[in-house]
Amino acid sequence: RQGLAAGLNGLLGRAHDAPLAPPADPDPLPEPLEAAALVEALASANPEVQVAANGIDLARAERERTYQDRLPDFAVGVTNNRPDEGKSSWDVMFEVMIPLQQSSRRAREREAEYLLMAAEARREDARARASGELGGAASMYAR
């Protein structure tokens, strides 16, 4: 004990036999936290879970866009055309796109559904990994 006190005094730049103050009582440990509250806080604050949740939003938007391709689409355009400094003219365009290839459309819809399911699985995987890390940290804290 005297050797440790002398070493500590040396680190503090004091004489080797200077008296040290007695150690103070440590602060009490905080109250144990509820596991459900920790898991909920983890799900809302973990970046991996947030990235996976954003992936779900993106997959849902892509699925909705794919379902909108079922309906016919049209476009109307008007341009002022003046080729090679010649006489100017107006061009009017009307375009209709009719989805005729049903098999490719259905394949795109299935793909969008599978992408959504994969995004949801990635979110659940991120939650499970984060929950496992939280459980490991909580068990280390409880020791």
C-alpha positions as protocol buffer text, in pm:
chain_id: "A"
residue {
  index: 1
  type: ARG
  ca { x: 0 y: 0 z: 0 }
}
residue {
  index: 2
  type: GLN
  ca { x: 283 y: 240 z: 81 }
}
residue {
  index: 3
  type: GLY
  ca { x: 445 y: 165 z: -254 }
}
residue {
  index: 4
  type: LEU
  ca { x: 124 y: 249 z: -438 }
}
residue {
  index: 5
  type: ALA
  ca { x: 82 y: 568 z: -236 }
}
residue {
  index: 6
  type: ALA
  ca { x: 442 y: 670 z: -318 }
}
residue {
  index: 7
  type: GLY
  ca { x: 382 y: 600 z: -690 }
}
residue {
  index: 8
  type: LEU
  ca { x: 61 y: 803 z: -688 }
}
residue {
  index: 9
  type: ASN
  ca { x: 234 y: 1092 z: -510 }
}
residue {
  index: 10
  type: GLY
  ca { x: 510 y: 1077 z: -772 }
}
residue {
  index: 11
  type: LEU
  ca { x: 255 y: 1103 z: -1052 }
}
residue {
  index: 12
  type: LEU
  ca { x: 97 y: 1401 z: -877 }
}
residue {
  index: 13
  type: GLY
  ca { x: 436 y: 1572 z: -837 }
}
residue {
  index: 14
  type: ARG
  ca { x: 433 y: 1556 z: -457 }
}
residue {
  index: 15
  type: ALA
  ca { x: 671 y: 1418 z: -199 }
}
residue {
  index: 16
  type: HIS
  ca { x: 670 y: 1038 z: -182 }
}
residue {
  index: 17
  type: ASP
  ca { x: 555 y: 1033 z: 181 }
}
residue {
  index: 18
  type: ALA
  ca { x: 277 y: 1296 z: 148 }
}
residue {
  index: 19
  type: PRO
  ca { x: -49 y: 1176 z: 304 }
}
residue {
  index: 20
  type: LEU
  ca { x: -338 y: 1080 z: 75 }
}
residue {
  index: 21
  type: ALA
  ca { x: -701 y: 1153 z: 152 }
}
residue {
  index: 22
  type: PRO
  ca { x: -909 y: 849 z: 244 }
}
residue {
  index: 23
  type: PRO
  ca { x: -1124 y: 716 z: -43 }
}
residue {
  index: 24
  type: ALA
  ca { x: -1481 y: 844 z: -57 }
}
residue {
  index: 25
  type: ASP
  ca { x: -1781 y: 614 z: -72 }
}
residue {
  index: 26
  type: PRO
  ca { x: -1887 y: 547 z: -432 }
}
residue {
  index: 27
  type: ASP
  ca { x: -2215 y: 684 z: -562 }
}
residue {
  index: 28
  type: PRO
  ca { x: -2507 y: 441 z: -545 }
}
residue {
  index: 29
  type: LEU
  ca { x: -2588 y: 247 z: -861 }
}
residue {
  index: 30
  type: PRO
  ca { x: -2881 y: 375 z: -1067 }
}
residue {
  index: 31
  type: GLU
  ca { x: -3212 y: 193 z: -1059 }
}
residue {
  index: 32
  type: PRO
  ca { x: -3232 y: -103 z: -1297 }
}
residue {
  index: 33
  type: LEU
  ca { x: -3399 y: -18 z: -1627 }
}
residue {
  index: 34
  type: GLU
  ca { x: -3693 y: -208 z: -1771 }
}
residue {
  index: 35
  type: ALA
  ca { x: -3602 y: -426 z: -2068 }
}
residue {
  index: 36
  type: ALA
  ca { x: -3913 y: -327 z: -2267 }
}
residue {
  index: 37
  type: ALA
  ca { x: -3832 y: 43 z: -2237 }
}
residue {
  index: 38
  type: LEU
  ca { x: -3473 y: -20 z: -2342 }
}
residue {
  index: 39
  type: VAL
  ca { x: -3577 y: -222 z: -2647 }
}
residue {
  index: 40
  type: GLU
  ca { x: -3826 y: 48 z: -2752 }
}
residue {
  index: 41
  type: ALA
  ca { x: -3564 y: 322 z: -2713 }
}
residue {
  index: 42
  type: LEU
  ca { x: -3316 y: 110 z: -2906 }
}
residue {
  index: 43
  type: ALA
  ca { x: -3560 y: 57 z: -3192 }
}
residue {
  index: 44
  type: SER
  ca { x: -3620 y: 430 z: -3226 }
}
residue {
  index: 45
  type: ALA
  ca { x: -3256 y: 540 z: -3191 }
}
residue {
  index: 46
  type: ASN
  ca { x: -3045 y: 269 z: -3356 }
}
residue {
  index: 47
  type: PRO
  ca { x: -2909 y: 389 z: -3693 }
}
residue {
  index: 48
  type: GLU
  ca { x: -2917 y: 40 z: -3849 }
}
residue {
  index: 49
  type: VAL
  ca { x: -3284 y: 0 z: -3760 }
}
residue {
  index: 50
  type: GLN
  ca { x: -3359 y: 347 z: -3898 }
}
residue {
  index: 51
  type: VAL
  ca { x: -3181 y: 270 z: -4226 }
}
residue {
  index: 52
  type: ALA
  ca { x: -3378 y: -54 z: -4258 }
}
residue {
  index: 53
  type: ALA
  ca { x: -3705 y: 131 z: -4183 }
}
residue {
  index: 54
  type: ASN
  ca { x: -3622 y: 386 z: -4453 }
}
residue {
  index: 55
  type: GLY
  ca { x: -3563 y: 94 z: -4689 }
}
residue {
  index: 56
  type: ILE
  ca { x: -3916 y: -25 z: -4617 }
}
residue {
  index: 57
  type: ASP
  ca { x: -4055 y: 319 z: -4703 }
}
residue {
  index: 58
  type: LEU
  ca { x: -3860 y: 315 z: -5028 }
}
residue {
  index: 59
  type: ALA
  ca { x: -3983 y: -36 z: -5116 }
}
residue {
  index: 60
  type: ARG
  ca { x: -4344 y: 66 z: -5046 }
}
residue {
  index: 61
  type: ALA
  ca { x: -4311 y: 370 z: -5271 }
}
residue {
  index: 62
  type: GLU
  ca { x: -4164 y: 153 z: -5547 }
}
residue {
  index: 63
  type: ARG
  ca { x: -4449 y: -96 z: -5507 }
}
residue {
  index: 64
  type: GLU
  ca { x: -4708 y: 183 z: -5537 }
}
residue {
  index: 65
  type: ARG
  ca { x: -4533 y: 318 z: -5847 }
}
residue {
  index: 66
  type: THR
  ca { x: -4531 y: -30 z: -5997 }
}
residue {
  index: 67
  type: TYR
  ca { x: -4904 y: -71 z: -5931 }
}
residue {
  index: 68
  type: GLN
  ca { x: -4971 y: 260 z: -6104 }
}
residue {
  index: 69
  type: ASP
  ca { x: -4819 y: 114 z: -6420 }
}
residue {
  index: 70
  type: ARG
  ca { x: -5136 y: -96 z: -6455 }
}
residue {
  index: 71
  type: LEU
  ca { x: -5329 y: 208 z: -6575 }
}
residue {
  index: 72
  type: PRO
  ca { x: -5291 y: 373 z: -6914 }
}
residue {
  index: 73
  type: ASP
  ca { x: -5081 y: 686 z: -6910 }
}
residue {
  index: 74
  type: PHE
  ca { x: -5092 y: 989 z: -7134 }
}
residue {
  index: 75
  type: ALA
  ca { x: -4885 y: 1297 z: -7202 }
}
residue {
  index: 76
  type: VAL
  ca { x: -4959 y: 1626 z: -7375 }
}
residue {
  index: 77
  type: GLY
  ca { x: -4690 y: 1859 z: -7502 }
}
residue {
  index: 78
  type: VAL
  ca { x: -4660 y: 2187 z: -7690 }
}
residue {
  index: 79
  type: THR
  ca { x: -4332 y: 2325 z: -7829 }
}
residue {
  index: 80
  type: ASN
  ca { x: -4230 y: 2626 z: -8030 }
}
residue {
  index: 81
  type: ASN
  ca { x: -4010 y: 2495 z: -8311 }
}
residue {
  index: 82
  type: ARG
  ca { x: -3781 y: 2710 z: -8527 }
}
residue {
  index: 83
  type: PRO
  ca { x: -3544 y: 2490 z: -8731 }
}
residue {
  index: 84
  type: ASP
  ca { x: -3222 y: 2649 z: -8867 }
}
residue {
  index: 85
  type: GLU
  ca { x: -3344 y: 3006 z: -8821 }
}
residue {
  index: 86
  type: GLY
  ca { x: -3636 y: 2928 z: -9051 }
}
residue {
  index: 87
  type: LYS
  ca { x: -4004 y: 2988 z: -9004 }
}
residue {
  index: 88
  type: SER
  ca { x: -4121 y: 2925 z: -8651 }
}
residue {
  index: 89
  type: SER
  ca { x: -4396 y: 2675 z: -8593 }
}
residue {
  index: 90
  type: TRP
  ca { x: -4582 y: 2520 z: -8304 }
}
residue {
  index: 91
  type: ASP
  ca { x: -4579 y: 2145 z: -8246 }
}
residue {
  index: 92
  type: VAL
  ca { x: -4852 y: 1974 z: -8048 }
}
residue {
  index: 93
  type: MET
  ca { x: -4799 y: 1624 z: -7912 }
}
residue {
  index: 94
  type: PHE
  ca { x: -5041 y: 1379 z: -7757 }
}
residue {
  index: 95
  type: GLU
  ca { x: -4907 y: 1045 z: -7638 }
}
residue {
  index: 96
  type: VAL
  ca { x: -5090 y: 746 z: -7491 }
}
residue {
  index: 97
  type: MET
  ca { x: -4911 y: 453 z: -7332 }
}
residue {
  index: 98
  type: ILE
  ca { x: -5123 y: 141 z: -7288 }
}
residue {
  index: 99
  type: PRO
  ca { x: -4978 y: -141 z: -7075 }
}
residue {
  index: 100
  type: LEU
  ca { x: -5017 y: -439 z: -7307 }
}
residue {
  index: 101
  type: GLN
  ca { x: -4746 y: -676 z: -7185 }
}
residue {
  index: 102
  type: GLN
  ca { x: -4918 y: -820 z: -6881 }
}
residue {
  index: 103
  type: SER
  ca { x: -4655 y: -1084 z: -6800 }
}
residue {
  index: 104
  type: SER
  ca { x: -4372 y: -832 z: -6762 }
}
residue {
  index: 105
  type: ARG
  ca { x: -4596 y: -602 z: -6557 }
}
residue {
  index: 106
  type: ARG
  ca { x: -4690 y: -888 z: -6325 }
}
residue {
  index: 107
  type: ALA
  ca { x: -4323 y: -982 z: -6291 }
}
residue {
  index: 108
  type: ARG
  ca { x: -4239 y: -623 z: -6190 }
}
residue {
  index: 109
  type: GLU
  ca { x: -4524 y: -631 z: -5935 }
}
residue {
  index: 110
  type: ARG
  ca { x: -4394 y: -958 z: -5788 }
}
residue {
  index: 111
  type: GLU
  ca { x: -4045 y: -812 z: -5775 }
}
residue {
  index: 112
  type: ALA
  ca { x: -4174 y: -505 z: -5589 }
}
residue {
  index: 113
  type: GLU
  ca { x: -4355 y: -728 z: -5338 }
}
residue {
  index: 114
  type: TYR
  ca { x: -4041 y: -937 z: -5282 }
}
residue {
  index: 115
  type: LEU
  ca { x: -3832 y: -623 z: -5238 }
}
residue {
  index: 116
  type: LEU
  ca { x: -4075 y: -504 z: -4971 }
}
residue {
  index: 117
  type: MET
  ca { x: -4062 y: -839 z: -4793 }
}
residue {
  index: 118
  type: ALA
  ca { x: -3681 y: -833 z: -4804 }
}
residue {
  index: 119
  type: ALA
  ca { x: -3673 y: -480 z: -4661 }
}
residue {
  index: 120
  type: GLU
  ca { x: -3901 y: -585 z: -4375 }
}
residue {
  index: 121
  type: ALA
  ca { x: -3677 y: -887 z: -4308 }
}
residue {
  index: 122
  type: ARG
  ca { x: -3370 y: -658 z: -4300 }
}
residue {
  index: 123
  type: ARG
  ca { x: -3541 y: -436 z: -4044 }
}
residue {
  index: 124
  type: GLU
  ca { x: -3631 y: -733 z: -3825 }
}
residue {
  index: 125
  type: ASP
  ca { x: -3274 y: -861 z: -3857 }
}
residue {
  index: 126
  type: ALA
  ca { x: -3136 y: -521 z: -3754 }
}
residue {
  index: 127
  type: ARG
  ca { x: -3374 y: -513 z: -3457 }
}
residue {
  index: 128
  type: ALA
  ca { x: -3272 y: -865 z: -3352 }
}
residue {
  index: 129
  type: ARG
  ca { x: -2900 y: -784 z: -3375 }
}
residue {
  index: 130
  type: ALA
  ca { x: -2946 y: -461 z: -3180 }
}
residue {
  index: 131
  type: SER
  ca { x: -3156 y: -639 z: -2919 }
}
residue {
  index: 132
  type: GLY
  ca { x: -2886 y: -905 z: -2885 }
}
residue {
  index: 133
  type: GLU
  ca { x: -2621 y: -640 z: -2835 }
}
residue {
  index: 134
  type: LEU
  ca { x: -2844 y: -471 z: -2580 }
}
residue {
  index: 135
  type: GLY
  ca { x: -2894 y: -800 z: -2396 }
}
residue {
  index: 136
  type: GLY
  ca { x: -2519 y: -857 z: -2385 }
}
residue {
  index: 137
  type: ALA
  ca { x: -2458 y: -506 z: -2253 }
}
residue {
  index: 138
  type: ALA
  ca { x: -2736 y: -544 z: -1994 }
}
residue {
  index: 139
  type: SER
  ca { x: -2590 y: -872 z: -1870 }
}
residue {
  index: 140
  type: MET
  ca { x: -2247 y: -710 z: -1838 }
}
residue {
  index: 141
  type: TYR
  ca { x: -2407 y: -422 z: -1646 }
}
residue {
  index: 142
  type: ALA
  ca { x: -2591 y: -656 z: -1410 }
}
residue {
  index: 143
  type: ARG
  ca { x: -2269 y: -822 z: -1294 }
}
